[in-house]
Amino acid sequence: MPEGKIIKALSGFYYVLGQEGIVQCRGRGVFRKNKVTPLVGDDVVFQAENDTEGYILEVKERKNELVRPPIANVDQAILVFSAVEPDFSTSLLDRFLVLVEYNHIEPLIVISKMDLIDDEEKAQIDKYASEYRHAGYNVILTSSETAAGLEELHPYLEGKISVFSGQSGVGKSSLLNAIQPELDLKTNDISSHLGRGKHTTRHVELIKVRTGLLADTPGFSSLEFTDIEAAELNFCFPEIERKSEECKFRGCLHMAEPKCAVKQAVEQGEIPEYRYIHYKDFLQEIKDRKPRY
């Protein structure tokens, strides 16, 4: 039986990219019975009825999956945040990073609209970029207008399945169009009244960009820590995880515990204070979460 990858899901149909091209498939009833929903990014076994139509028979084991956007087997998340319009938000970026880290997906931080900022704003963005790099993240500063940073971005797109994610209105589609003009993705100007962009992406679809596949995903409206436990949050902040090995108590949550190496690192400026504040805020959010039964 042929195998392929789901590159689009729309109205109950799954578009599978196999060796012979794209086949429009339906899922067998057994999936519904077993409560398996095929996702974009799934590797599947399918049966072709003819050159263009068929049925999905089996969904292969996933290495990861995201709920929003619904996609599986992601290699990296390209997190696009604008320098301005909307303003760069470390809190929102850290929320994205935690969810990406928790799902064992490699993050890449891309800061867009660098052409729209003055020297003072640029100095602040450069400082943030330096701090995130020090934490262990790759950061690229870009502009779809001037093409700055695009060459630096290209190697990250080769041979990987990536999700292009970020707050609405940060210029994800503009950036993709600058990387690969023939995509001609729809873009909307940011709504100054609402302070956020209008949704222009309607469904999840993997598109070929350079030698990789990339999902241009809708902006997120909520990013909740529904599955992360308090003891796991530590592992979603790389610099906090590294420093926690020096804490006196194993399982230290870096809150009120004595001889906490993380709190000491924050006081000494080794870990940016805003990263620690976000860690504490997220930890409280997880602790306040209603239990699920």
Coordinates of C-alpha atoms in Angstrom, one line a residue:
M1 CA 0.0 0.0 0.0
P2 CA 1.3 3.5 -0.8
E3 CA 2.3 5.9 1.9
G4 CA 2.3 9.7 2.0
K5 CA 1.9 12.8 4.1
I6 CA -1.3 14.8 4.7
I7 CA -0.6 18.3 3.5
K8 CA -4.2 19.7 3.8
A9 CA -7.4 18.9 5.5
L10 CA -10.6 20.5 4.4
S11 CA -14.3 19.7 4.6
G12 CA -13.7 16.1 5.5
F13 CA -11.2 15.4 2.8
Y14 CA -7.5 14.8 3.4
Y15 CA -5.0 15.7 0.7
V16 CA -2.2 13.2 0.8
L17 CA 1.2 13.9 -0.9
G18 CA 2.5 10.5 -2.2
Q19 CA 5.2 9.5 -4.6
E20 CA 2.7 9.9 -7.5
G21 CA 1.4 13.3 -6.5
I22 CA -1.5 14.5 -4.4
V23 CA -4.5 12.2 -3.7
Q24 CA -7.8 13.4 -2.2
C25 CA -8.7 10.9 0.5
R26 CA -11.4 10.3 3.0
G27 CA -10.8 8.6 6.3
R28 CA -12.1 5.1 6.9
G29 CA -15.0 4.8 9.4
V30 CA -12.6 2.9 11.8
F31 CA -10.9 6.2 12.6
R32 CA -14.1 7.7 14.0
K33 CA -14.8 4.5 16.0
N34 CA -11.3 4.6 17.5
K35 CA -11.5 8.4 17.9
V36 CA -8.5 9.0 15.7
T37 CA -8.6 12.2 13.7
P38 CA -6.0 12.4 10.9
L39 CA -4.1 15.7 11.1
V40 CA -2.1 17.7 8.6
G41 CA 1.5 16.5 8.9
D42 CA 0.5 12.9 9.6
D43 CA 2.3 10.1 7.8
V44 CA -0.4 7.7 6.5
V45 CA -1.0 4.5 4.6
F46 CA -3.6 5.0 1.9
Q47 CA -5.4 3.1 -0.8
A48 CA -5.9 5.0 -4.1
E49 CA -9.2 4.2 -5.9
N50 CA -7.9 6.1 -8.9
D51 CA -5.2 8.7 -9.8
T52 CA -6.8 11.4 -7.7
E53 CA -9.1 9.8 -5.0
G54 CA -8.6 7.3 -2.2
Y55 CA -9.0 6.3 1.4
I56 CA -6.7 6.6 4.4
L57 CA -6.2 3.2 6.0
E58 CA -3.6 3.9 8.7
V59 CA -2.2 6.9 10.6
K60 CA 1.5 6.3 11.6
E61 CA 2.7 7.1 15.0
R62 CA 3.2 10.8 15.6
K63 CA 6.3 12.4 17.2
N64 CA 4.2 15.3 18.4
E65 CA 1.0 17.1 17.7
L66 CA -0.5 20.5 18.3
V67 CA -4.1 21.3 19.1
R68 CA -4.1 24.9 17.8
P69 CA -3.2 24.8 15.0
P70 CA -4.2 21.1 14.5
I71 CA -1.0 19.7 13.0
A72 CA 1.4 16.7 13.7
N73 CA 5.1 15.8 13.3
V74 CA 6.4 19.4 13.4
D75 CA 10.2 19.8 13.4
Q76 CA 10.3 23.5 14.2
A77 CA 8.1 26.4 15.1
I78 CA 9.1 29.7 13.5
L79 CA 7.7 32.3 16.0
V80 CA 7.1 35.6 14.3
F81 CA 6.9 38.7 16.5
S82 CA 6.9 42.2 15.2
A83 CA 9.2 44.9 16.6
V84 CA 6.2 47.3 16.4
E85 CA 2.5 47.3 15.3
P86 CA 1.8 45.3 17.4
D87 CA 4.6 46.1 19.9
F88 CA 7.1 43.3 20.8
S89 CA 5.8 41.4 23.8
T90 CA 8.2 39.2 25.8
S91 CA 5.2 37.9 27.8
L92 CA 3.4 36.6 24.7
L93 CA 6.6 35.2 23.2
D94 CA 7.5 33.3 26.4
R95 CA 4.0 31.8 26.4
F96 CA 4.6 30.6 22.8
L97 CA 8.0 29.3 23.7
V98 CA 6.7 27.3 26.7
L99 CA 4.1 25.5 24.6
V100 CA 6.7 24.8 21.8
E101 CA 9.3 23.5 24.3
Y102 CA 6.6 21.4 26.0
N103 CA 5.8 19.7 22.7
H104 CA 9.5 19.1 21.9
I105 CA 9.5 21.3 18.9
E106 CA 12.6 23.4 18.0
P107 CA 11.7 27.1 18.2
L108 CA 13.2 29.9 16.0
I109 CA 12.4 33.5 17.0
V110 CA 11.9 35.9 14.1
I111 CA 11.4 39.6 14.9
S112 CA 9.7 41.3 11.9
K113 CA 9.1 44.9 10.8
M114 CA 12.6 46.0 11.8
D115 CA 12.4 48.8 9.1
L116 CA 9.7 50.5 11.1
I117 CA 11.6 51.3 14.3
D118 CA 13.9 54.1 15.3
D119 CA 17.4 53.8 16.9
E120 CA 16.2 53.7 20.5
E121 CA 13.6 51.0 19.7
K122 CA 16.2 49.1 17.8
A123 CA 18.6 49.1 20.7
Q124 CA 15.9 47.6 22.9
I125 CA 15.1 44.9 20.3
D126 CA 18.8 44.1 20.0
K127 CA 19.0 43.7 23.8
Y128 CA 16.0 41.3 23.8
A129 CA 17.6 39.4 20.9
S130 CA 20.8 39.1 22.8
E131 CA 19.1 37.8 25.9
Y132 CA 17.1 35.2 24.1
R133 CA 20.2 34.0 22.3
H134 CA 21.9 33.8 25.6
A135 CA 19.0 31.6 26.9
G136 CA 19.7 29.3 24.0
Y137 CA 17.4 30.4 21.2
N138 CA 18.1 31.3 17.6
V139 CA 16.9 34.8 16.8
I140 CA 16.7 36.5 13.4
L141 CA 15.8 40.1 12.9
T142 CA 13.9 40.7 9.6
S143 CA 12.0 43.0 7.4
S144 CA 9.8 41.9 4.5
E145 CA 10.1 45.5 3.0
T146 CA 13.9 45.7 2.9
A147 CA 14.6 41.9 2.8
A148 CA 16.8 42.2 5.8
G149 CA 17.4 38.8 7.5
L150 CA 15.7 36.7 4.8
E151 CA 19.0 35.1 3.6
E152 CA 19.7 34.2 7.3
L153 CA 16.2 32.6 7.5
H154 CA 16.6 30.4 4.3
P155 CA 18.7 27.5 5.9
Y156 CA 16.1 27.0 8.6
L157 CA 13.5 26.2 5.9
E158 CA 15.4 23.4 4.2
G159 CA 14.0 19.9 4.6
K160 CA 11.9 20.5 7.7
I161 CA 8.2 20.7 8.6
S162 CA 7.7 24.1 10.2
V163 CA 4.8 26.0 11.6
F164 CA 4.8 29.7 11.1
S165 CA 3.1 31.1 14.2
G166 CA 2.7 34.3 16.1
Q167 CA 0.3 37.0 17.1
S168 CA -2.1 38.2 14.4
G169 CA -0.9 41.2 12.5
V170 CA 2.9 40.6 12.8
G171 CA 3.4 40.2 9.1
K172 CA 3.7 36.4 8.8
S173 CA 2.1 36.3 5.3
S174 CA 4.2 39.3 4.1
L175 CA 7.4 37.6 5.3
L176 CA 6.4 34.3 3.5
N177 CA 5.7 36.3 0.3
A178 CA 9.1 38.0 0.6
I179 CA 10.8 34.5 1.0
Q180 CA 8.8 32.9 -1.9
P181 CA 6.9 35.5 -3.9
E182 CA 5.0 32.9 -6.0
L183 CA 3.0 32.0 -2.8
D184 CA 1.1 35.3 -3.1
L185 CA -0.6 34.8 0.3
K186 CA -3.3 37.2 1.2
T187 CA -2.3 39.9 3.7
N188 CA -4.3 42.4 5.6
D189 CA -3.2 45.6 7.1
I190 CA -3.3 45.7 10.9
S191 CA -6.5 47.0 12.3
S192 CA -5.5 50.2 14.2
H193 CA -8.9 50.2 15.9
L194 CA -8.5 46.8 17.4
G195 CA -4.7 46.8 17.6
R196 CA -4.5 43.4 16.0
G197 CA -4.6 41.9 12.6
K198 CA -7.6 40.4 10.9
H199 CA -7.5 36.6 10.3
T200 CA -6.5 36.0 6.7
T201 CA -5.6 32.3 7.0
R202 CA -8.6 30.0 6.9
H203 CA -7.2 26.4 7.3
V204 CA -4.0 24.6 8.0
E205 CA -2.1 23.6 4.9
L206 CA 1.5 22.5 4.4
I207 CA 3.0 24.5 1.5
K208 CA 6.3 23.8 -0.1
V209 CA 8.9 26.5 0.8
R210 CA 12.4 25.8 -0.5
T211 CA 13.0 22.1 0.3
G212 CA 10.8 22.0 3.3
L213 CA 7.1 22.1 4.1
L214 CA 5.6 25.0 6.1
A215 CA 2.2 25.6 7.6
D216 CA 1.1 29.3 7.6
T217 CA -1.2 29.0 10.6
P218 CA -3.9 31.4 11.9
G219 CA -2.9 33.7 14.7
F220 CA -3.7 32.3 18.1
S221 CA -6.4 33.9 20.2
S222 CA -5.6 31.9 23.4
L223 CA -2.6 30.0 24.6
E224 CA -3.4 28.1 27.7
F225 CA -1.3 25.6 29.6
T226 CA -3.9 22.9 29.7
D227 CA -1.5 19.9 29.9
I228 CA 1.6 21.3 31.6
E229 CA 2.2 20.4 35.2
A230 CA 3.9 22.7 37.7
A231 CA 7.0 20.5 38.0
E232 CA 7.3 20.5 34.2
L233 CA 7.4 24.2 33.6
N234 CA 11.0 24.4 34.7
F235 CA 12.0 22.4 31.6
C236 CA 10.3 24.9 29.3
F237 CA 12.7 27.7 30.2
P238 CA 16.2 26.5 29.1
E239 CA 18.3 28.9 31.2
I240 CA 16.2 28.2 34.3
E241 CA 16.5 24.5 33.7
R242 CA 20.3 24.7 33.4
K243 CA 20.6 26.8 36.6
S244 CA 18.2 24.6 38.6
E245 CA 20.8 21.9 38.7
E246 CA 22.6 24.1 41.2
C247 CA 19.6 24.5 43.5
K248 CA 20.0 23.0 47.0
F249 CA 16.7 21.2 46.8
R250 CA 15.8 18.7 44.1
G251 CA 12.4 19.6 42.6
C252 CA 12.9 23.3 43.5
L253 CA 10.1 25.4 42.0
H254 CA 12.2 28.6 42.4
M255 CA 9.6 30.4 44.4
A256 CA 10.1 30.4 48.2
E257 CA 12.7 27.6 48.5
P258 CA 16.0 28.5 50.3
K259 CA 19.3 28.5 48.4
C260 CA 17.7 28.6 45.0
A261 CA 20.3 29.1 42.3
V262 CA 17.7 30.4 39.8
K263 CA 16.6 33.3 42.1
Q264 CA 20.3 34.1 42.8
A265 CA 21.0 34.1 39.0
V266 CA 18.1 36.6 38.5
E267 CA 19.5 38.8 41.3
Q268 CA 22.9 38.8 39.7
G269 CA 21.5 39.6 36.2
E270 CA 22.4 36.2 34.7
I271 CA 18.7 35.5 33.9
P272 CA 16.6 38.5 32.8
E273 CA 14.1 39.5 35.4
Y274 CA 11.2 39.5 32.9
R275 CA 11.8 35.8 32.1
Y276 CA 11.7 34.9 35.8
I277 CA 8.5 37.0 36.3
H278 CA 6.8 35.2 33.4
Y279 CA 7.9 31.8 34.8
K280 CA 6.3 32.8 38.2
D281 CA 3.1 34.0 36.4
F282 CA 2.8 30.9 34.4
L283 CA 3.4 28.7 37.4
Q284 CA 0.7 30.4 39.3
E285 CA -1.6 30.0 36.3
I286 CA -0.9 26.3 36.2
K287 CA -1.5 26.0 40.0
D288 CA -4.8 27.9 39.7
R289 CA -6.1 25.7 36.8
K290 CA -9.3 23.9 37.5
P291 CA -8.7 20.1 37.9
R292 CA -9.9 17.9 35.1
Y293 CA -11.7 14.6 35.8

